[in-house]
Amino acid sequence: MADLEALTKAFSGIGVDENSLISILANSNHEHKKSLRKGCSKFFIEDDNGFERLHQSTVKNLKLEFKRFRDAVVLSLLHPWERDARLIEKALKQGPRHYSVIVEIACTRSSDELLGARKAYHSLFDHSIEEDLASRIKGSERKLLVALVSAYRYEGPKVDEDVAKSEAEILSSAIKSADKRKPIEDEDAIMILSTRSKPHLQAVYEHYSKICGKTITEDLEAEGILKDTVECLCTPATYFTRVLEAALSVDADEESKRALTRVIVTQKEFMVKEGNVLNKIQGILTGSYKDFVLGLVAGGKN
Amino acid sequence: MATIISPKQFSPVEDAENIKKACQGWGTDEKAIISILGHRNLFQKKLIRLAFEEIYHEDLLQQLKCELSGDFQRAISLWTLDPADRDALLAYEALQKTTPDCRAIVEIACTGSPEDLLAVKRAYKFRYKRSLEEDLASCTSGDIRKLLVAVTSAYRYDGDEFDETVAHSEASVLHKEIHEKAFNHEEMIRILSTRSKAQLNATFNLYKDIHGRSITKGLLGGPSDDYFSALRTVVRCIRDPKKYYAKVLRTAINMPGTDEDALSRVIITRAEKDLKEIKELYLKRNNVSLDAAVGRDSSGDYKAFLLALLGAE
């Protein structure tokens, strides 16, 4: 029946269609709800003890989807410094699979924005970001992540082409010796990526392509965090597009979907240009969450 | 406490005019310059520079560079700069030497507050169009590079909170590494370069309580290479900067042919901060006052200027 379809639809997609739910359920009597439950095998199964039980996975998903609007609102309300500090702290707590968030923040923010996040972290957690990362991360990414988060890069346009060329060679040999030593642990590569200015790194990448015939991102395809680092530093648009597409794809997991809120809230200007993604959002998002996201993007034009 | 003696009332315009007068003609009236600049504090110097620029459309520092020379010129120029700018210049010079002066870098990175270090890094970027960290990384290599870049990049938590459990475990880690003489270990650099000063001092104190010797004594047993001596400097600057500076002065003065660079650096950078206490520590240790030692070992206008900074009228 129509209500059954509407109910299923209200819970599909990213976010929850609150208005539909109100009109279907608020005035629904006992019999009506029973027939909804019986008809909706996607969310309910017949329990042996004679009642229609909600799927455990549905319980989990509903919680996440209802939370989405709330999280977007809170994230957009926070001061950017507090926001970034909290995102980093959370990513650190969640473990290695989430470290790309740390890379994202450390590499796509300006020097002063990153500094602000470090100050906010002091106030919120009574520690510095670098001390928490250094003491809690045990794997090979530790050196790189601590270095990236400690960066206070020069932001002017001045670039030394000779230095850029020799540093492209250093990176190339670090990547080529992957069988002897993981590139992510190469001291020289870490120094270059964590201390040089972004315009300088842009020049380094260009020299790299000339020397190696491939772009540095192509050569780092298998390197996860290191690839993210290189992308975020000079071609953040590519990185963010990739993250958004993963979030909106059919088999996106919760982590990927959460990235959607994070990217939209923190990268409003980027979102304005992303016509392709916006169309997808129209189709996939629903409810207050969708309205909020579209509102944020429209506001980003200001 | 500061040693500098400055007047409560002063006129930046009058001072600027008097300095200009002192620079006119064939010779330069160095005594006049010392009596003015040697007796002005941070804010007063700033105002004098501004007044000079406004009246004569010239940078006071440029004028001084033209008129004066040698150690005296260098000292007065350093003194006239803003502290953050001064430290940025000192850091740059330290890196330009054939063997980078790691001690100076560690002093700048570890004796001030996190905000002070930040100001130095900003000033460095403004002056040299590169970050201090990137220059440091390209001028050094190996373990010393790891240590110096780490302590310079740090933006330590500045509060008094510390964790007793962490202090215990990190004191053990440090002791183990010192005991096993594995000084190049990542953990030592991590602890010394990321922890807050409050946390580190708690760790150092616990180290002494548990092992009977202070960590500085423990580090004495290591090799005497650059990395190791920088490591000791880091610990000293965090534990007791005034004692550290008193020692630097002692070494600088006792060297055959005094280390003018180190002498100027300490006196100029500490005159408005804690030179008084450093003087007291110096006297206690060496049985001769710092003023007397400087008077004996340097000469001319340079000497007169240093003595003015030390508190001579």
XYZ file of C-alpha atoms in Angstrom:
615
model
C 0.000 0.000 0.000
C 1.050 3.612 -0.421
C 2.001 4.137 3.222
C 4.254 1.088 3.178
C 6.123 2.393 0.161
C 6.374 5.837 1.697
C 7.691 4.413 4.963
C 10.368 2.388 3.222
C 11.340 5.402 1.174
C 11.506 7.662 4.248
C 14.170 5.398 5.685
C 16.205 4.897 2.530
C 18.852 7.296 1.368
C 21.062 9.402 3.528
C 19.194 11.183 6.271
C 15.551 10.592 7.247
C 12.432 12.087 5.676
C 10.940 13.502 8.859
C 7.906 15.050 7.207
C 6.842 11.770 5.603
C 7.239 9.972 8.878
C 5.086 12.504 10.644
C 2.290 12.181 8.105
C 2.425 8.374 8.010
C 2.852 7.558 11.682
C 1.510 10.382 13.820
C -2.106 9.526 13.161
C -1.584 5.861 12.633
C -3.690 3.572 14.831
C -2.753 0.204 16.262
C -4.116 -1.820 13.318
C -2.512 0.423 10.725
C 0.906 0.179 12.325
C 0.577 -3.594 12.620
C -0.083 -3.892 8.920
C 2.904 -1.638 8.209
C 5.132 -3.863 10.269
C 3.818 -7.045 8.698
C 4.243 -5.671 5.212
C 7.725 -4.352 5.724
C 10.020 -7.376 5.603
C 12.966 -5.107 4.956
C 12.852 -3.783 8.523
C 10.785 -6.308 10.480
C 10.860 -10.081 10.860
C 8.340 -12.421 12.421
C 9.599 -13.377 15.818
C 8.888 -16.925 17.158
C 7.151 -15.423 20.132
C 4.411 -13.908 18.002
C 5.352 -10.309 17.228
C 7.029 -8.398 14.425
C 10.576 -7.604 15.575
C 12.718 -4.777 14.273
C 15.965 -5.952 12.630
C 19.011 -5.274 14.747
C 20.789 -3.775 11.761
C 17.791 -1.515 11.150
C 17.970 -0.274 14.740
C 21.602 0.605 14.179
C 21.011 2.286 10.842
C 18.060 4.301 12.065
C 20.120 5.636 14.935
C 22.838 6.713 12.534
C 20.463 8.289 10.043
C 18.530 10.258 12.647
C 21.830 11.441 14.074
C 23.045 12.758 10.765
C 21.171 16.049 10.836
C 22.163 16.672 14.448
C 25.825 16.042 13.722
C 25.747 18.324 10.680
C 24.197 21.121 12.704
C 26.669 20.824 15.569
C 29.633 20.558 13.246
C 28.577 23.652 11.336
C 27.988 25.609 14.523
C 31.399 25.005 16.044
C 34.241 27.446 15.555
C 36.449 25.956 12.765
C 39.338 25.571 15.207
C 37.274 23.592 17.709
C 35.743 21.633 14.890
C 39.113 20.564 13.474
C 40.512 19.822 16.934
C 37.549 17.584 17.765
C 37.698 15.833 14.383
C 41.362 15.038 14.919
C 40.804 13.788 18.453
C 37.991 11.556 17.293
C 39.986 10.192 14.357
C 42.885 9.400 16.663
C 40.577 7.538 19.031
C 38.941 5.595 16.234
C 42.203 4.133 15.008
C 44.373 3.685 11.910
C 41.529 3.380 9.425
C 40.515 6.939 10.261
C 43.930 8.590 10.106
C 43.189 9.988 6.662
C 40.977 12.550 8.435
C 44.060 13.770 10.295
C 45.908 14.069 6.994
C 42.934 15.871 5.457
C 42.834 18.501 8.167
C 46.589 18.964 8.490
C 47.094 19.350 4.752
C 44.078 21.228 3.438
C 43.904 23.976 6.056
C 45.961 27.148 5.859
C 48.916 27.542 8.236
C 46.900 29.763 10.548
C 43.831 27.529 10.475
C 45.962 24.542 11.466
C 47.592 26.610 14.176
C 44.147 27.563 15.454
C 43.175 23.897 15.609
C 46.310 23.215 17.655
C 45.406 26.014 20.070
C 41.840 24.765 20.390
C 43.167 21.272 21.070
C 45.201 22.649 23.987
C 42.087 24.210 25.462
C 39.854 21.218 24.917
C 42.126 18.357 25.848
C 45.034 19.795 27.926
C 47.554 18.261 25.571
C 49.112 19.226 22.300
C 48.014 17.373 19.163
C 51.557 16.302 18.461
C 52.049 14.740 21.881
C 48.843 12.732 21.623
C 49.564 11.565 18.092
C 53.166 10.737 18.981
C 52.251 8.737 22.060
C 49.235 6.901 20.680
C 50.122 6.058 17.105
C 52.398 3.058 17.020
C 52.512 2.234 13.340
C 54.635 3.406 10.456
C 52.443 6.473 9.890
C 53.459 8.060 13.150
C 56.378 10.153 11.959
C 54.532 11.506 8.954
C 51.355 12.369 10.860
C 53.174 14.097 13.719
C 55.221 16.080 11.216
C 52.178 17.096 9.131
C 50.236 18.288 12.136
C 53.235 20.299 13.405
C 53.713 22.172 10.149
C 53.717 25.963 10.031
C 54.367 26.454 6.352
C 55.491 29.567 4.541
C 52.532 30.691 2.442
C 54.060 33.025 -0.118
C 54.619 32.278 -3.787
C 58.428 32.204 -3.779
C 59.807 28.884 -5.056
C 63.368 27.707 -5.680
C 63.205 25.589 -8.845
C 66.617 23.976 -8.316
C 65.692 22.843 -4.837
C 62.307 21.650 -6.132
C 64.032 19.563 -8.771
C 66.445 17.922 -6.346
C 63.607 17.230 -3.935
C 61.602 15.610 -6.729
C 64.562 13.282 -7.198
C 64.670 12.513 -3.490
C 60.973 11.626 -3.497
C 61.377 9.533 -6.597
C 64.159 7.461 -5.093
C 62.215 7.084 -1.830
C 59.261 5.704 -3.763
C 61.421 3.445 -5.914
C 63.112 1.904 -2.850
C 59.754 0.799 -1.449
C 60.983 -2.773 -1.190
C 63.858 -1.752 1.079
C 62.053 0.839 3.149
C 58.467 2.034 3.294
C 58.234 5.438 1.605
C 56.009 6.654 4.454
C 58.944 6.187 6.835
C 61.529 7.846 4.631
C 62.912 10.737 6.691
C 63.756 12.919 3.717
C 60.368 12.427 2.104
C 58.685 13.313 5.399
C 60.801 16.457 5.774
C 59.953 17.633 2.291
C 56.232 16.975 2.565
C 55.880 18.413 6.045
C 58.061 21.527 5.905
C 57.905 22.888 2.348
C 55.332 25.428 1.236
C 52.466 24.308 -1.016
C 53.594 26.299 -4.052
C 57.036 24.739 -3.636
C 55.517 21.262 -3.466
C 53.515 22.018 -6.600
C 56.838 22.659 -8.366
C 58.263 19.470 -6.865
C 55.357 17.439 -8.270
C 55.843 18.964 -11.705
C 59.531 18.060 -11.718
C 58.600 14.590 -10.472
C 56.352 14.004 -13.481
C 59.100 15.117 -15.824
C 61.633 12.828 -14.176
C 59.458 9.752 -13.729
C 57.015 9.964 -16.575
C 54.117 9.440 -14.165
C 52.512 11.780 -11.666
C 53.431 11.324 -8.041
C 49.837 10.424 -7.140
C 49.906 7.629 -9.714
C 53.110 6.240 -8.246
C 51.669 6.396 -4.746
C 48.448 4.618 -5.670
C 49.133 1.768 -3.253
C 50.303 3.990 -0.432
C 47.068 5.068 1.300
C 47.951 7.796 3.769
C 50.971 8.972 1.780
C 48.858 9.328 -1.341
C 46.226 11.265 0.596
C 48.975 13.554 1.902
C 50.333 14.328 -1.524
C 46.852 14.908 -2.941
C 45.557 17.051 -0.100
C 48.573 19.309 -0.202
C 48.339 20.378 -3.823
C 45.181 19.005 -5.404
C 42.616 18.994 -2.595
C 39.768 19.185 -5.110
C 40.688 15.735 -6.442
C 40.825 14.338 -2.931
C 37.491 15.835 -1.869
C 35.742 14.742 -5.040
C 36.922 11.205 -4.398
C 35.694 11.286 -0.801
C 32.298 12.646 -1.812
C 31.829 10.100 -4.562
C 32.651 7.307 -2.141
C 30.088 8.717 0.287
C 27.361 8.830 -2.329
C 28.033 5.455 -3.929
C 25.605 2.612 -3.528
C 27.745 0.513 -1.212
C 29.012 3.358 0.944
C 29.658 2.376 4.552
C 28.944 4.568 7.569
C 32.467 6.028 7.655
C 32.218 7.134 4.060
C 28.788 8.657 4.683
C 30.044 10.553 7.699
C 32.718 12.034 5.497
C 29.895 13.644 3.531
C 28.873 15.830 6.454
C 32.475 16.654 7.246
C 33.422 17.677 3.724
C 30.266 19.666 3.048
C 30.471 21.579 6.291
C 34.185 22.324 6.067
C 34.561 22.835 2.311
C 31.592 25.008 1.387
C 33.452 26.897 -1.335
C 34.544 23.674 -2.973
C 30.996 22.331 -2.878
C 29.622 25.295 -4.764
C 31.706 24.320 -7.779
C 30.820 20.641 -7.657
C 27.708 20.580 -9.865
C 27.954 16.864 -10.505
C 27.946 15.926 -6.860
C 25.138 18.337 -6.074
C 22.852 16.544 -8.488
C 23.567 13.245 -6.813
C 22.857 14.812 -3.437
C 19.401 15.840 -4.617
C 18.572 12.243 -5.389
C 20.189 10.442 -2.467
C 19.793 12.692 0.549
C 16.492 13.138 2.290
C 14.713 15.098 4.996
C 16.137 17.835 7.188
C 19.613 16.569 6.518
C 19.183 17.190 2.797
C 17.663 20.628 3.372
C 20.498 21.568 5.678
C 23.196 20.384 3.279
C 21.656 22.182 0.323
C 21.303 25.275 2.471
C 24.971 25.113 3.440
C 26.036 24.819 -0.168
C 23.808 27.698 -1.253
C 25.246 29.715 1.618
C 28.739 28.858 0.417
C 28.193 31.054 -2.588
C 28.230 34.103 -0.299
C 64.044 40.098 36.360
C 65.385 42.528 33.831
C 68.662 44.291 34.313
C 67.975 47.108 31.895
C 67.586 50.539 33.498
C 65.133 52.720 31.629
C 63.593 56.092 32.471
C 59.921 56.369 33.304
C 59.516 59.541 31.299
C 60.965 59.700 27.870
C 60.379 61.273 24.488
C 60.832 59.038 21.463
C 61.128 62.087 19.233
C 63.883 63.575 21.365
C 65.709 60.241 21.449
C 65.431 59.836 17.675
C 66.779 63.352 17.170
C 69.651 62.765 19.568
C 70.601 59.524 17.873
C 70.568 61.304 14.505
C 72.761 64.037 15.928
C 75.166 61.410 17.267
C 75.477 59.962 13.765
C 76.099 63.216 11.940
C 79.479 64.515 10.955
C 82.602 62.469 10.349
C 82.667 60.515 13.535
C 79.926 58.924 15.578
C 79.137 59.686 19.180
C 78.904 56.080 20.341
C 78.584 57.069 23.980
C 75.452 59.034 23.224
C 73.964 56.091 21.346
C 74.759 53.727 24.196
C 73.358 56.099 26.780
C 70.078 56.279 24.874
C 69.497 52.835 23.394
C 71.272 51.014 26.203
C 68.709 52.420 28.599
C 65.447 51.889 26.815
C 63.076 48.949 27.175
C 61.178 47.051 24.478
C 58.290 49.489 24.052
C 60.497 52.543 24.189
C 62.797 51.159 21.504
C 59.814 50.439 19.270
C 58.580 54.005 19.620
C 62.023 55.410 18.923
C 62.247 53.381 15.715
C 58.853 54.606 14.614
C 59.726 58.223 15.434
C 63.033 57.931 13.572
C 61.267 56.527 10.499
C 58.670 59.271 10.589
C 61.087 62.142 10.966
C 63.968 61.011 8.755
C 62.215 58.496 6.416
C 64.947 56.033 7.202
C 65.138 52.825 9.201
C 67.065 53.373 12.439
C 68.738 50.014 11.964
C 70.075 51.027 8.549
C 71.499 54.214 10.037
C 73.226 52.286 12.806
C 74.630 49.770 10.344
C 76.218 52.565 8.320
C 77.679 54.420 11.244
C 78.960 51.655 13.480
C 81.060 48.560 13.036
C 82.252 45.292 14.511
C 80.885 43.587 17.594
C 79.413 46.860 18.814
C 77.354 47.392 15.668
C 76.092 43.851 15.707
C 75.160 44.048 19.375
C 73.313 47.350 19.094
C 71.458 46.218 15.987
C 70.352 43.011 17.649
C 69.261 44.960 20.702
C 67.154 47.369 18.666
C 65.201 44.632 16.892
C 61.947 43.206 18.234
C 62.606 40.029 20.255
C 60.857 37.706 17.805
C 62.606 39.290 14.829
C 65.901 39.123 16.662
C 65.524 35.425 17.406
C 64.570 34.802 13.776
C 67.757 36.529 12.658
C 69.842 34.608 15.203
C 68.277 31.342 14.021
C 69.039 32.194 10.400
C 72.647 33.051 11.225
C 72.979 29.874 13.260
C 71.950 27.847 10.214
C 74.208 29.701 7.796
C 77.382 28.711 9.663
C 79.450 25.922 8.134
C 78.444 23.728 11.045
C 75.004 24.954 12.109
C 74.980 26.310 15.648
C 72.503 23.842 17.114
C 72.811 25.278 20.587
C 71.375 28.625 19.492
C 68.466 26.889 17.754
C 67.667 24.833 20.840
C 67.788 27.954 23.021
C 65.310 29.724 20.800
C 63.017 26.710 20.601
C 63.096 25.605 24.224
C 63.612 28.497 26.624
C 60.637 30.631 25.634
C 56.930 29.975 25.804
C 55.103 28.238 22.925
C 53.719 31.629 21.890
C 57.239 33.116 21.838
C 58.439 30.322 19.530
C 55.430 30.880 17.288
C 56.254 34.592 17.024
C 59.824 33.722 16.046
C 58.596 31.363 13.324
C 56.252 34.002 11.962
C 59.035 36.594 11.957
C 61.323 34.100 10.203
C 58.791 33.450 7.432
C 58.341 37.183 6.969
C 62.042 37.871 6.771
C 63.306 34.950 4.743
C 60.254 33.822 2.728
C 60.684 30.252 3.954
C 59.724 28.497 7.141
C 62.339 27.948 9.857
C 61.562 24.225 9.793
C 62.281 23.848 6.103
C 65.619 25.643 6.370
C 66.492 23.614 9.436
C 65.610 20.405 7.584
C 67.759 21.296 4.617
C 70.800 22.442 6.651
C 71.011 19.435 8.929
C 70.759 15.692 8.568
C 70.407 12.479 10.511
C 69.484 12.382 14.159
C 70.261 15.994 14.881
C 67.847 16.989 12.147
C 65.111 14.845 13.652
C 65.642 16.391 17.060
C 65.903 20.020 15.951
C 62.971 19.955 13.537
C 60.850 18.239 16.169
C 61.579 20.749 18.957
C 61.148 23.678 16.581
C 57.828 22.447 15.153
C 56.330 21.776 18.541
C 53.490 23.897 19.827
C 53.499 22.578 23.353
C 50.550 22.657 25.691
C 51.236 25.623 27.938
C 49.297 24.784 31.091
C 50.243 23.394 34.473
C 48.340 20.137 34.138
C 50.432 17.021 34.012
C 49.823 13.329 34.291
C 51.649 11.495 37.071
C 51.275 8.112 35.350
C 52.734 9.418 32.119
C 55.599 10.995 34.104
C 56.353 7.611 35.648
C 56.299 5.671 32.436
C 58.267 8.260 30.479
C 60.862 8.611 33.219
C 61.424 4.851 32.856
C 61.645 5.085 29.092
C 64.216 7.875 29.359
C 66.234 6.058 31.982
C 66.227 2.863 29.958
C 67.513 4.656 26.914
C 70.188 6.515 28.801
C 71.234 3.365 30.631
C 71.411 1.350 27.459
C 73.125 4.262 25.751
C 70.647 4.091 22.888
C 70.441 7.868 22.655
C 69.205 7.962 19.091
C 65.965 6.383 20.003
C 62.727 7.756 18.571
C 61.051 7.688 21.960
C 63.467 10.122 23.546
C 62.911 12.636 20.771
C 59.163 12.109 20.936
C 59.005 12.769 24.672
C 61.345 15.745 24.696
C 59.805 17.438 21.690
C 56.077 16.940 22.221
C 55.379 16.970 25.953
C 54.549 20.196 27.754
C 57.160 21.756 30.022
C 55.051 21.032 33.083
C 54.850 17.376 32.084
C 58.566 17.174 31.304
C 59.606 18.765 34.567
C 57.382 16.331 36.442
C 59.064 13.523 34.507
C 62.548 14.911 35.209
C 61.816 15.250 38.920
C 60.489 11.720 39.111
C 63.565 10.544 37.236
C 65.770 12.038 39.929
C 63.635 10.655 42.761
C 63.609 7.154 41.367
C 67.146 6.849 40.053
C 69.048 9.051 42.459
C 70.719 11.097 39.731
C 69.274 13.947 37.715
C 68.698 13.288 34.046
C 71.343 15.840 33.104
C 73.928 13.893 35.098
C 72.695 10.744 33.423
C 73.174 12.249 29.984
C 76.725 13.264 30.854
C 77.886 9.718 30.287
C 77.121 9.809 26.597
C 79.190 10.546 23.512
C 80.186 14.131 22.792
C 78.796 14.460 19.271
C 76.478 17.200 17.982
C 73.290 15.219 18.431
C 74.034 14.306 21.967
C 75.092 17.769 23.002
C 71.907 19.209 21.464
C 69.937 16.636 23.471
C 71.578 17.797 26.686
C 70.885 21.411 25.765
C 67.196 20.609 25.241
C 66.943 19.047 28.684
C 68.831 21.892 30.348
C 66.827 24.634 28.670
C 63.596 23.038 29.787
C 64.684 22.197 33.309
C 66.484 25.345 34.347
C 67.083 27.918 31.606
C 68.711 30.467 33.914
C 71.317 27.986 35.107
C 71.879 26.981 31.502
C 72.494 30.579 30.427
C 74.865 31.194 33.325
C 76.866 28.215 32.108
C 76.890 29.470 28.499
C 78.245 32.807 29.719
C 80.917 31.120 31.773
C 82.097 29.041 28.833
C 81.974 32.036 26.484
C 84.073 34.180 28.809
C 86.570 31.519 29.810
C 87.291 30.593 26.228
C 90.599 31.840 24.923
C 89.496 34.882 22.949
C 85.948 35.182 24.282
C 83.046 33.829 22.245
C 81.515 37.239 21.459
C 78.571 35.729 19.608
C 77.437 33.701 22.600
C 78.159 36.523 25.050
C 76.129 39.063 23.055
C 73.382 36.585 22.391
C 72.775 35.755 26.028
C 73.080 39.286 27.394
C 70.966 40.873 24.660
C 68.214 38.277 24.627
C 67.929 38.004 28.407
C 68.484 41.628 29.497
C 64.765 42.280 29.585
C 63.799 38.903 30.959
C 65.846 37.204 33.636
C 69.416 38.480 33.342
C 69.355 39.565 36.981
C 68.898 35.997 38.210
C 71.402 34.736 35.667
C 73.922 37.255 37.051
C 73.308 35.985 40.568
C 73.837 32.388 39.490
C 76.982 33.417 37.637
C 78.374 35.149 40.714
C 77.624 32.164 42.905
C 79.341 29.776 40.568
C 82.368 31.839 39.582
C 83.017 34.145 42.545
C 83.304 37.091 40.225
C 80.454 39.253 39.011
C 79.378 39.056 35.392
C 79.941 42.805 35.081
C 83.553 42.391 36.183
C 84.115 39.453 33.833
C 82.670 41.364 30.875
C 84.662 44.448 31.842
C 87.836 42.406 31.868
C 87.271 40.482 28.684
C 85.826 42.966 26.239
C 86.729 46.484 25.275
C 85.644 49.789 23.889
C 82.126 50.685 22.919
C 81.082 47.055 22.787
C 82.047 46.646 26.420
C 80.331 49.887 27.428
C 77.149 48.751 25.712
C 77.096 45.333 27.354
C 77.684 46.901 30.746
C 74.783 49.281 30.132
C 72.553 46.304 29.415
C 73.836 44.612 32.554
C 72.540 47.534 34.566
C 75.295 50.128 34.655
C 73.941 53.654 34.867
